[in-house]
Coordinates of C-alpha atoms and ligand atoms in Angstrom, one line a residue:
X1 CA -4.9 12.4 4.1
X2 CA -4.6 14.2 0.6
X3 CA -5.9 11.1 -1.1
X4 CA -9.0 10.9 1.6
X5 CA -9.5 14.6 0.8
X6 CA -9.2 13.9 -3.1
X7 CA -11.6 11.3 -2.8
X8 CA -14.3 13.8 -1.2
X9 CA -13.7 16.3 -3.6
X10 CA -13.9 13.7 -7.0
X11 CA -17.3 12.8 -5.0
X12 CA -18.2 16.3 -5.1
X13 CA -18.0 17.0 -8.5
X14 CA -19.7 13.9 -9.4
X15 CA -23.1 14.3 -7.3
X16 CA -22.6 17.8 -8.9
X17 CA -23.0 16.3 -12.6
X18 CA -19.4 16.5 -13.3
X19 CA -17.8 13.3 -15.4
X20 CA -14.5 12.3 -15.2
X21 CA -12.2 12.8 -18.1
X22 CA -10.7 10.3 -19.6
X23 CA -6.9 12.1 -19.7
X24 CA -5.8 15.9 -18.4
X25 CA -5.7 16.9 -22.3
X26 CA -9.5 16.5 -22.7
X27 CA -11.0 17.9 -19.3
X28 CA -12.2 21.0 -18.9
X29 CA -11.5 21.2 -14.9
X30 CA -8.1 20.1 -13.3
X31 CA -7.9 20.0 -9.3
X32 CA -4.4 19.5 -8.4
X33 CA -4.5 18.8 -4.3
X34 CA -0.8 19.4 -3.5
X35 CA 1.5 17.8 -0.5
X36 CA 3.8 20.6 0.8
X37 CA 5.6 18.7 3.9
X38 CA 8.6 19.1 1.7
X39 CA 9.8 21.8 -0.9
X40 CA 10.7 19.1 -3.7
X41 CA 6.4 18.6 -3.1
X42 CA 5.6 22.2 -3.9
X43 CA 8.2 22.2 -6.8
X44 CA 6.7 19.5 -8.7
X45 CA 3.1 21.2 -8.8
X46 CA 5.3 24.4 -9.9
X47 CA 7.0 22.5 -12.9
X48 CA 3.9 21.6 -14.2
X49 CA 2.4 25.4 -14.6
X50 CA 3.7 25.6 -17.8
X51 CA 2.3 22.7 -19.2
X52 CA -1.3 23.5 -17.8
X53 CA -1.0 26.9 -19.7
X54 CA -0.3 25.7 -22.7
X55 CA -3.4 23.2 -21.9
X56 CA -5.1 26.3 -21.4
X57 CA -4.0 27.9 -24.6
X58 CA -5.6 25.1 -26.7
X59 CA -9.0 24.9 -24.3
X60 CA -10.7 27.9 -23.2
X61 CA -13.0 27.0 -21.3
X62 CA -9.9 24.8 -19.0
X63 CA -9.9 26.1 -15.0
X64 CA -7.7 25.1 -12.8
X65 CA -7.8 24.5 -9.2
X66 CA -4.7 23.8 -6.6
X67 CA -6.0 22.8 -3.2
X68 CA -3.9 21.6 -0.1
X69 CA -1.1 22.3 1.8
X70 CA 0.7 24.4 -0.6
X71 CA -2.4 26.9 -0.5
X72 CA -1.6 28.9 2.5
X73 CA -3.3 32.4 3.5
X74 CA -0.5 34.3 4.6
X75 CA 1.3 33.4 1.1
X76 CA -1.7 34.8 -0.9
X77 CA 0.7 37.0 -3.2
X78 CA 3.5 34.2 -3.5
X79 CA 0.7 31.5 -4.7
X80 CA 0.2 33.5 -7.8
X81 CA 3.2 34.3 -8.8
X82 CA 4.6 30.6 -8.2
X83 CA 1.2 29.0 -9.3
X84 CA 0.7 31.0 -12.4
X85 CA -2.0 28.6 -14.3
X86 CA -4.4 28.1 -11.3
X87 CA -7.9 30.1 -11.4
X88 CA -8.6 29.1 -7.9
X89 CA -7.1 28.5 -4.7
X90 CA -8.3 26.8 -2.0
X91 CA -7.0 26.0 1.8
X92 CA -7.2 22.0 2.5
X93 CA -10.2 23.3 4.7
X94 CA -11.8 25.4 1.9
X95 CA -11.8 21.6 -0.2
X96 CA -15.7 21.5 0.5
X97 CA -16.6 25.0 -1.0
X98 CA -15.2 23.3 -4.2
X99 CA -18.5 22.7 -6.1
X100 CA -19.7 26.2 -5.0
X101 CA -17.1 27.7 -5.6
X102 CA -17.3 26.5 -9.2
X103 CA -20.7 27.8 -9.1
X104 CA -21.1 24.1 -10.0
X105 CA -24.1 23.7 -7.1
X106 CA -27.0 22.4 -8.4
X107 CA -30.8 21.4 -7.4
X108 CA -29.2 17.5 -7.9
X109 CA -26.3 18.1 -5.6
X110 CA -27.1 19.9 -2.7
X111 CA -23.4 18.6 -0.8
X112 CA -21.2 21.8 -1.1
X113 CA -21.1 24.2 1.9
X114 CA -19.3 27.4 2.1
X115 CA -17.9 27.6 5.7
X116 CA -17.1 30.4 7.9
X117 CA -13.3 31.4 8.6
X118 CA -11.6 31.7 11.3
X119 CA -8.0 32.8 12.3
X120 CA -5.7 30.6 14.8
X121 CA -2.3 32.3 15.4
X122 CA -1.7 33.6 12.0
X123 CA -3.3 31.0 10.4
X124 CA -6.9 31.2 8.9
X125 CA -8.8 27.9 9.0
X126 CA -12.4 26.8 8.9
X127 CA -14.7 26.9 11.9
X128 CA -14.2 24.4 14.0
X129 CA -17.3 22.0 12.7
X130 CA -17.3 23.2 9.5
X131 CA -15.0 20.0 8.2
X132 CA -17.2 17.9 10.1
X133 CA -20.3 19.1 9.3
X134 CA -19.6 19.0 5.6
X135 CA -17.3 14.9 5.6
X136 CA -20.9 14.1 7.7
X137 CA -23.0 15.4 4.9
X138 CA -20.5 14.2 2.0
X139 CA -21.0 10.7 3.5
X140 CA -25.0 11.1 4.2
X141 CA -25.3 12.0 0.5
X142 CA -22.8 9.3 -1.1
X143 CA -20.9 11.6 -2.1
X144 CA -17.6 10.4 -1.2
X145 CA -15.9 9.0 -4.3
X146 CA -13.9 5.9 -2.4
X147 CA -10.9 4.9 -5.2
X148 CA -11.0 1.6 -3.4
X149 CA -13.8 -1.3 -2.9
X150 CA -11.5 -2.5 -0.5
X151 CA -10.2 -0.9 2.1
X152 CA -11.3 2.8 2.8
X153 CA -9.9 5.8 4.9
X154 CA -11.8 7.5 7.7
X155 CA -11.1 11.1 8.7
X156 CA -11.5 11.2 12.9
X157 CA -9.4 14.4 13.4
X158 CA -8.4 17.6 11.0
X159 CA -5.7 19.7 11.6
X160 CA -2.4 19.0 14.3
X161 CA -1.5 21.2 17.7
X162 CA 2.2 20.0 18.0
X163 CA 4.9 21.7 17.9
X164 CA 7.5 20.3 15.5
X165 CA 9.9 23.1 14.7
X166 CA 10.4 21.9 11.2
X167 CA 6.8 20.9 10.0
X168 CA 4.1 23.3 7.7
X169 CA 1.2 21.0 8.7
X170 CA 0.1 23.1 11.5
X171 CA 0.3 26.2 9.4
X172 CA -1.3 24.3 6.3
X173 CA -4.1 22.7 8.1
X174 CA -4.2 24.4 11.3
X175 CA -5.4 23.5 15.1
X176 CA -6.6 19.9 15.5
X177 CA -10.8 19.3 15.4
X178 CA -12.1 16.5 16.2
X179 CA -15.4 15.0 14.3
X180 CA -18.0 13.8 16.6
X181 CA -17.9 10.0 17.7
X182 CA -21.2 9.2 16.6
X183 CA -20.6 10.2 12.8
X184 CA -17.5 8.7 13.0
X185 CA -18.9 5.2 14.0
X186 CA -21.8 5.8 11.8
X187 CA -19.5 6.3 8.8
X188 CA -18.0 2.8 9.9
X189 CA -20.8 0.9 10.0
X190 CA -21.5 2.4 6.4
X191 CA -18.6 1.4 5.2
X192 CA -19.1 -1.9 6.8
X193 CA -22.3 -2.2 4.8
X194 CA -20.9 -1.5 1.7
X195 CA -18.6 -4.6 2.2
X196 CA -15.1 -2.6 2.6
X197 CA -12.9 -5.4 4.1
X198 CA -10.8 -3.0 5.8
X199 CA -10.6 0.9 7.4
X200 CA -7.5 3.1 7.8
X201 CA -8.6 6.1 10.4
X202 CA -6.7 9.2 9.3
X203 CA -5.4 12.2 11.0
X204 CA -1.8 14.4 11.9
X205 CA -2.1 12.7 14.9
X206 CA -5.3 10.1 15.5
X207 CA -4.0 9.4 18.8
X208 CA -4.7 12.8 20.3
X209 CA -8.3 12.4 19.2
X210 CA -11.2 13.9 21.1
X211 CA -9.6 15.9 23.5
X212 CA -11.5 19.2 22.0
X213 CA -14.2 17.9 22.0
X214 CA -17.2 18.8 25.0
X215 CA -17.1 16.6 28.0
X216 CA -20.3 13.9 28.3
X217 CA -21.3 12.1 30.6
X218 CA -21.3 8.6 29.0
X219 CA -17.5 9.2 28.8
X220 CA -17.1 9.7 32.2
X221 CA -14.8 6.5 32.5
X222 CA -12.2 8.1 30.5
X223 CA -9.7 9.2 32.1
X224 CA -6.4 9.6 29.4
X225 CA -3.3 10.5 30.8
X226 CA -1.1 12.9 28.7
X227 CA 2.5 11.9 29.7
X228 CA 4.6 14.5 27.2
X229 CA 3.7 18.0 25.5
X230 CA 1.0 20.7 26.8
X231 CA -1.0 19.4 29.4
X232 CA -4.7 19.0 28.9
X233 CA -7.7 18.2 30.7
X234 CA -8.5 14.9 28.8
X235 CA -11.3 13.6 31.1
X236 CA -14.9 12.7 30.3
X237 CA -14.0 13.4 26.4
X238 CA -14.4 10.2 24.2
X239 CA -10.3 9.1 22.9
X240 CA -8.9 6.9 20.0
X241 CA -9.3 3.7 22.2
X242 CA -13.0 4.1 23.2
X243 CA -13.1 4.8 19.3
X244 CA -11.6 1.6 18.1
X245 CA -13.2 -0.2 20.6
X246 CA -16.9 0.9 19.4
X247 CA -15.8 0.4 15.9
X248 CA -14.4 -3.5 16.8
X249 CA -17.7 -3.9 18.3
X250 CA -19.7 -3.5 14.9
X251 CA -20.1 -6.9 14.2
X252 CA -21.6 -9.2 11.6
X253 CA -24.6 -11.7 13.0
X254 CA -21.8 -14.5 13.4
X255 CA -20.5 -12.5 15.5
X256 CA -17.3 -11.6 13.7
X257 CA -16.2 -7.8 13.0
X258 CA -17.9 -6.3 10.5
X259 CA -14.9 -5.0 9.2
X260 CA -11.9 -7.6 9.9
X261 CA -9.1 -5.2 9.6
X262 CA -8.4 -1.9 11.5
X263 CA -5.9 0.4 11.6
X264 CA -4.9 4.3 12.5
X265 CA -2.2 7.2 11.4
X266 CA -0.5 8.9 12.6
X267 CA 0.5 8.6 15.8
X268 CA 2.0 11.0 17.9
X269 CA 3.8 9.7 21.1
X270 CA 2.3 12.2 23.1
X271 CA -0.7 10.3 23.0
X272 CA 0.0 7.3 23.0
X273 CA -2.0 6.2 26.3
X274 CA -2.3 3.0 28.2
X275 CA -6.3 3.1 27.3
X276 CA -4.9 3.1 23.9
X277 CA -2.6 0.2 24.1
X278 CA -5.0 -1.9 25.7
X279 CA -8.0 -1.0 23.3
X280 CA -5.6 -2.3 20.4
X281 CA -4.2 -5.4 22.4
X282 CA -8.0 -6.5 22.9
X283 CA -9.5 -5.7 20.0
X284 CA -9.5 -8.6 17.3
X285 CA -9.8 -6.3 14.2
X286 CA -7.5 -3.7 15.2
X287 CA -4.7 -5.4 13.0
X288 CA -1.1 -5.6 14.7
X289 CA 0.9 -3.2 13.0
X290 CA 2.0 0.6 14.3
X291 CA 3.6 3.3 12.3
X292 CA 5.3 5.7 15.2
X293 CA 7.6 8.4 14.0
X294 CA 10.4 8.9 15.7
X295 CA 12.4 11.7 13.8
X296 CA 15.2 11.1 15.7
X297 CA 17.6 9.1 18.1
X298 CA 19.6 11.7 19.6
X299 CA 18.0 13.8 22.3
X300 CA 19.2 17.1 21.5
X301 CA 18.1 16.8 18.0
X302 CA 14.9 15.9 19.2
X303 CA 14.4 18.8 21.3
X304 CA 15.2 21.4 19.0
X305 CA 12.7 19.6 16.3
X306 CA 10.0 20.4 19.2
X307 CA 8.9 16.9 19.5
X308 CA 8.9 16.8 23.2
X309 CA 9.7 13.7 23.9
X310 CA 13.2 11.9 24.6
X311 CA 14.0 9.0 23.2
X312 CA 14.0 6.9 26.9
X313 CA 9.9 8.1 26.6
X314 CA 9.8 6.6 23.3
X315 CA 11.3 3.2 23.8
X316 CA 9.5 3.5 27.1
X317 CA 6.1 3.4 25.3
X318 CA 7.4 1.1 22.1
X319 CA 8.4 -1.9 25.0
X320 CA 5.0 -1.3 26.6
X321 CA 3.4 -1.8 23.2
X322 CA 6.0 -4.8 22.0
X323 CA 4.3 -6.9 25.1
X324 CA 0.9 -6.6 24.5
X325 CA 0.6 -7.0 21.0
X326 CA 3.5 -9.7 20.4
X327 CA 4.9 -9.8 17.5
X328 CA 3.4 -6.1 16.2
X329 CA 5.5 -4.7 13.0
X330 CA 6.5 -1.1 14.1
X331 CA 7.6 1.3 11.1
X332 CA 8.6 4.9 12.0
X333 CA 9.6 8.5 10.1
X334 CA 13.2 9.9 10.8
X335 CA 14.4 13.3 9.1
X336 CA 18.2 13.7 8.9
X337 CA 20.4 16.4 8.2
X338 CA 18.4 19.1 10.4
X339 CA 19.6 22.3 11.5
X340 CA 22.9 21.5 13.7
X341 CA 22.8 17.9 13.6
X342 CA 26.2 16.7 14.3
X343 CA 27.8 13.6 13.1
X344 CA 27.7 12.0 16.5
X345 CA 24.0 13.1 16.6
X346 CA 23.4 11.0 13.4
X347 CA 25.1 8.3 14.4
X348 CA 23.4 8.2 17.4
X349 CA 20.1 7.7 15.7
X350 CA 21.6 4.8 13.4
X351 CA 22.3 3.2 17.0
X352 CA 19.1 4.0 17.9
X353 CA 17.1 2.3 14.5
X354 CA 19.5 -0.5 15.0
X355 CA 18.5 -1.0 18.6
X356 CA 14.7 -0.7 17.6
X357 CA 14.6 -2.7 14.5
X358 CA 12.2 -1.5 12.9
X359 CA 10.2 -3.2 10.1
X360 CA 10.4 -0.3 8.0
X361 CA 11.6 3.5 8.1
X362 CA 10.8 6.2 6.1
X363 CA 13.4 8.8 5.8
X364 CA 13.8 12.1 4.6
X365 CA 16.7 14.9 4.2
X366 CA 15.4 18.0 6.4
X367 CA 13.8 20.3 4.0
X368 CA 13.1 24.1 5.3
X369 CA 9.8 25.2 4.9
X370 CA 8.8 28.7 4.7
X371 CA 7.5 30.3 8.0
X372 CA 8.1 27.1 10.1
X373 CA 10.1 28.1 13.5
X374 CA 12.9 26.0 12.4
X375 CA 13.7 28.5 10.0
X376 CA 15.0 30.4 12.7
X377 CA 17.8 27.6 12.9
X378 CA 20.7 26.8 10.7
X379 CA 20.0 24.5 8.0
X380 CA 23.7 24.1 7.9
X381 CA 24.0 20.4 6.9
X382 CA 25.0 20.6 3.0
X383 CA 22.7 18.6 0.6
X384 CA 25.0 16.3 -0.5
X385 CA 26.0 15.5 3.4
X386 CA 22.0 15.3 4.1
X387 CA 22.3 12.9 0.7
X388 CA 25.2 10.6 2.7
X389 CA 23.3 10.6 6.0
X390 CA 20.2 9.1 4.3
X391 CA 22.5 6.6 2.2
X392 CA 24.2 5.5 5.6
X393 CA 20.6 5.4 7.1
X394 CA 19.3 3.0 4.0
X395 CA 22.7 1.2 4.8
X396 CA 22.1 0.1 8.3
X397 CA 18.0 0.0 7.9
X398 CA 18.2 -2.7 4.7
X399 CA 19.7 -5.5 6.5
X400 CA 17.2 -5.1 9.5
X401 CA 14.1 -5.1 7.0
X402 CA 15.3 -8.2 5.3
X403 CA 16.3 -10.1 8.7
X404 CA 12.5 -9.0 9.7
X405 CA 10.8 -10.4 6.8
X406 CA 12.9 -13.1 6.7
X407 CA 11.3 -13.7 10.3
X408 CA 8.0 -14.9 8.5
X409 CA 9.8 -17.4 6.0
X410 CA 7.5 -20.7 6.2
X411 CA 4.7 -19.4 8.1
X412 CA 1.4 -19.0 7.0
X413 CA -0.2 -15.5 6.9
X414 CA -3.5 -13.8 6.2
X415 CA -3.7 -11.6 3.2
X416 CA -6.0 -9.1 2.2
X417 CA -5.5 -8.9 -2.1
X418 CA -6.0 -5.3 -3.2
X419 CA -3.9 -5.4 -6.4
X420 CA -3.8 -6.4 -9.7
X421 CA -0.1 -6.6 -10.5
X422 CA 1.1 -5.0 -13.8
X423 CA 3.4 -7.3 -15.6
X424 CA 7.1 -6.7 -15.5
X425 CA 9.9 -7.1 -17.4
X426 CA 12.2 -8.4 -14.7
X427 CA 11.7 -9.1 -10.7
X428 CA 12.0 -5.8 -9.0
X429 CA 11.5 -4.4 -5.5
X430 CA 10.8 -1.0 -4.1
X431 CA 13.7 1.7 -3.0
X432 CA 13.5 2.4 1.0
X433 CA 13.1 5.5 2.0
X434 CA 11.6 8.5 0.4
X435 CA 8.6 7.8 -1.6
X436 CA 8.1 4.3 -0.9
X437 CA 5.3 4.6 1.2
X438 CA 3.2 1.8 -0.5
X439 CA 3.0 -1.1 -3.0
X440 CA 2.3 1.7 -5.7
X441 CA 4.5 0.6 -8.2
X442 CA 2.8 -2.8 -8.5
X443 CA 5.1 -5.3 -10.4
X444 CA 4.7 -9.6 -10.8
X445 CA 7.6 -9.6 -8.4
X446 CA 9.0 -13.0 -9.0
X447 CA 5.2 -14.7 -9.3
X448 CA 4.2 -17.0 -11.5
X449 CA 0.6 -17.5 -12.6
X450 CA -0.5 -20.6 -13.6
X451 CA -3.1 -20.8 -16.5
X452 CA -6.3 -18.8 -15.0
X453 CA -4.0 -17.1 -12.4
X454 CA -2.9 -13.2 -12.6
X455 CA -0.3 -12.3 -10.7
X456 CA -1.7 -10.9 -7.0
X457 CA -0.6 -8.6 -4.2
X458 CA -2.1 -7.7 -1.1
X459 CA -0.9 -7.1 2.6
X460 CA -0.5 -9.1 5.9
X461 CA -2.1 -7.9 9.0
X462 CA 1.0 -6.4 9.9
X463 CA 1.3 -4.8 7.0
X464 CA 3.7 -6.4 5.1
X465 CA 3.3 -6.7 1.4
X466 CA 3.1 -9.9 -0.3
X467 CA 3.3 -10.7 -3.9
X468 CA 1.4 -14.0 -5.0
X469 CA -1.1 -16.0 -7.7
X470 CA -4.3 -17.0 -8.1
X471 CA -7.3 -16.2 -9.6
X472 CA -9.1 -12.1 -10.2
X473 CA -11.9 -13.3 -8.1
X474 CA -9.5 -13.1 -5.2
X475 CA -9.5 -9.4 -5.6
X476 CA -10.5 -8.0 -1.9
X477 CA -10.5 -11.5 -0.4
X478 CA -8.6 -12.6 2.6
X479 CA -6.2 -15.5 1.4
X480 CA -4.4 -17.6 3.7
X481 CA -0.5 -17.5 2.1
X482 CA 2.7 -19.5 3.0
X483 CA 5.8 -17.3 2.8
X484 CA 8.3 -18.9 0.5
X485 CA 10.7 -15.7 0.3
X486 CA 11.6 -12.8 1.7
X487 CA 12.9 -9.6 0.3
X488 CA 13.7 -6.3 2.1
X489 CA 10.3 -4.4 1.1
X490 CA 8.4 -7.7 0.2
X491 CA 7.7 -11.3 1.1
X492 CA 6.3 -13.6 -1.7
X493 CA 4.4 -16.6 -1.2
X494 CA 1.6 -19.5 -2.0
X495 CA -1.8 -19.9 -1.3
X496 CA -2.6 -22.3 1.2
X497 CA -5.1 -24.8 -0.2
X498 CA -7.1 -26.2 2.7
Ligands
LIG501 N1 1.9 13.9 12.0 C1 2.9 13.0 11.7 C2 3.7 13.3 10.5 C3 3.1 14.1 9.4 S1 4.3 14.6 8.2 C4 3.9 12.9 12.8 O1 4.1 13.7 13.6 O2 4.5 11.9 12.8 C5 5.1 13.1 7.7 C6 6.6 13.1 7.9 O3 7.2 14.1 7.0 C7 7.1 13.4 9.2 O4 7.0 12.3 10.1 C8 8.5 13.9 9.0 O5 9.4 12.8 9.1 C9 8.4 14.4 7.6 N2 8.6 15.8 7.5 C10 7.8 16.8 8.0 N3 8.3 18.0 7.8 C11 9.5 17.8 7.1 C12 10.5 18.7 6.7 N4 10.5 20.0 6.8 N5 11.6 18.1 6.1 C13 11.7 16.8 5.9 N6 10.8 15.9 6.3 C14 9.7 16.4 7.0
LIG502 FE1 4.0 18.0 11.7 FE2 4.8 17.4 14.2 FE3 2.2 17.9 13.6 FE4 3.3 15.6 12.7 S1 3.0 16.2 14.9 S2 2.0 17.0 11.6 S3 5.4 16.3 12.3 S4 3.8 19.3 13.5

């Protein structure tokens, strides 16, 4: 989500005349967008004031600007004290005003938009079109600065309406809105025209799409059941699967999707309807992978994190989804070590991941965040016992990851290149857990390029990353790859020459 927002806001400053400098030492504007699900987040942007006032020192003319989730209204005061450096603050749904703001705006680059404010609970958050209205124009304009030729993200729904005791993202980005179908398709077939080969929709919780926005007729067939949380009334409001289904439908005059690879996150299990399964089990470019956090495997846990769900609901839902896309790769978040988890809750999730097998699971130690209802709770797991709990977790999860990839040993898969790996000193794979979302650290991995060949990565359908060779020009091609090993995070393989 940040880097989607980072994106707009680079595109901003371009259409605005801006240029990009070539290192932070000779710019004179530095927009830090800062992640704040966990405190370690927020501390890194604070280690750094120091060093942006001293950049200051040497540059006059240097502002500085921190947007996202760290910049929240009720913590006005606090942000200057702990952001020192920073001339101006704004909310992830102020990211827009940026040019203006500036005082940037020019006749050339009439894309920045200064919205009107509203206040949700205690939270103060853009209208509710104003993030729409402004992505919509962004888009119109060209004036969204995609960092990949490749594949691209697309924002369908701001903001989340759950209830997870331990989570700032309701506070940070506040109630969930919706954009309007039509831009959202018409932003597809954009991006299909300007060759992307794949699109990632974005939001807290994609599955819970369009339920605020106004009933129409030509939605009248849509009936979505909510089965967990705050009942709604869901009907006649376009959802996720009518969504994927009119983006699958954009198709090339062969007849093929115009963009052959689909996917969506976050998903919430609330949400997760039977419309939805079926839209991605018939859809050919919706590609068969699902990340699905569970949190936790041990009931009570779960229900004092607020997730509203029980972990019968969950695996309820996961077999439903297991059977009609056979052979889907499910990854999932779990947080250990919060308030009052006992040992026999813990193990109780290691049970749980090991029952599941997932492909891949990203864990974290509970972090309090200020002004989140969990604060209310204990934390009263010690660090270094949150530090064993996510050892043991690694532990158990390793073995299952490996045994997974392992399943794809000798079969040929489809692979979408998107990097250039940077050479390496020795063969080397990614840590689980914490920070290893994706392929950033892009290493040879083991590969061996021929004379003409660099060394290549990309992913599988199922999103499984796959280290290879060939030639640059494969660069945001589909390759068809034999798997000829299989690592824990990674599978390596060769092209298949037909
Ligand atoms: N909307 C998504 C998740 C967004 S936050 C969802 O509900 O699944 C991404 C992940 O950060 C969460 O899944 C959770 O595992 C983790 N997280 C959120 N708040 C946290 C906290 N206070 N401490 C540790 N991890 C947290
Ligand atoms: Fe946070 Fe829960 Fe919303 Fe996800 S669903 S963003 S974890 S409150």
């Amino acid at each position: 989500m940040n880097r989607s927002d980072s994106e707009e806001m680079a595109g901003r400053l371009l259409a605005a005349g801006a240029t990009e400098a070539p290192t932070m030492e000779a710019a004179d504007l530095v927009v830090i967008n800062t992640c704040a699900i966990r405190e370690l987040a927020e501390q890194k942007v604070i280690g750094r004031q120091g060093y942006l006032n001293a950049l200051k020192a040497s540059n006059a003319s240097l502002r500085v600007v921190l947007t996202g989730c760290a910049v929240r209204e009720r913590d006005r005061e606090g942000l200057e004290r702990r952001f020192p450096a920073v001339d101006l603050f704004l909310r992830p749904d102020e990211e827009p005003e940026l040019v203006d703001r500036l005082g940037l705006a020019s006749a050339q680059a009439p894309v920045g938009a200064v919205g009107a404010t509203t206040i949700v609970g205690r939270t103060a958050v853009g209208v509710a079109d104003h993030l729409s209205a402004t992505r919509a124009a962004a888009v119109a304009s060209g004036a969204v600065q995609r960092g990949s030729a490749i594949s691209a993200w697309l924002p369908i729904i701001y903001g989340c309406d759950k209830t997870c005791t331990y989570c700032i993202v309701p506070f940070s980005r506040g109630p969930e809105r919706s954009r309007p179908f039509d831009e959202i398709v018409a932003e597809a077939r954009a991006i299909a025209e300007a060759g992307f080969r794949e699109v990632t929709l974005l939001g807290q919780n994609v599955n819970s799409y369009g339920h605020d926005l106004a009933p129409e007729p030509r939605f009248g067939h849509i009936a979505t059941e909510r089965w967990a949380g705050r009942r709604l009334d869901l009907g006649s409001r376009p959802d996720l699967a009518e969504l994927i289904r009119a983006i699958d439908a954009l198709r090339t005059a062969d007849g093929v999707p115009a963009i052959p690879r689909l996917r969506f996150i976050t998903s919430h299990p609330w949400d997760l309807s039977d419309r939805l399964i079926e839209a991605m089990a018939a859809c050919p470019s919706l590609c068969e992978s699902l990340h699905l956090p569970v949190q936790s495997g041990d009931d009570e846990v779960l229900r004092r994190m607020g997730r509203q769900y029980t972990t019968g609901h969950y695996l309820e839902r996961l077999e439903k989804i297991r059977a009609a896309i056979p052979g889907i790769t499910v990854s999932t978040d779990v947080i250990v070590g919060f308030c009052g988890e006992t040992e026999a809750q813990f193990e109780r999730t290691l049970r749980f991941l090991a029952a599941v097998r997932y492909d891949q699971v990203f864990a974290a130690a509970y972090s309090e965040r200020p002004g989140t209802p969990a604060t209310r709770l204990a934390d009263d797991v010690p660090t270094a016992e949150k530090r064993r709990r996510l050892n043991a977790l690694l532990a158990i999860q390793e073995p299952i990851g490996l045994e997974r990839n392992q399943a794809w040993l000798g079969r040929d898969v489809e692979v979408l290149v998107d990097t250039i790996a940077r050479e390496r000193s020795h063969d080397h794979e990614e840590p689980a857990g914490d920070g290893a979302a994706e392929g950033e650290v892009a290493g040879s991995r083991g590969v061996h390029p021929g004379p003409g060949e660099v060394a290549l990565s990309g992913r599988t359908r199922g999103n499984k990353l796959v280290h290879l060779a060939g030639p640059t020009a494969w660069l945001g091609e589909l390759v068809t790859v034999r798997v000829d090993h299989a690592g824990p995070y990674a599978l390596r393989g060769r092209p298949v020459v037909s």
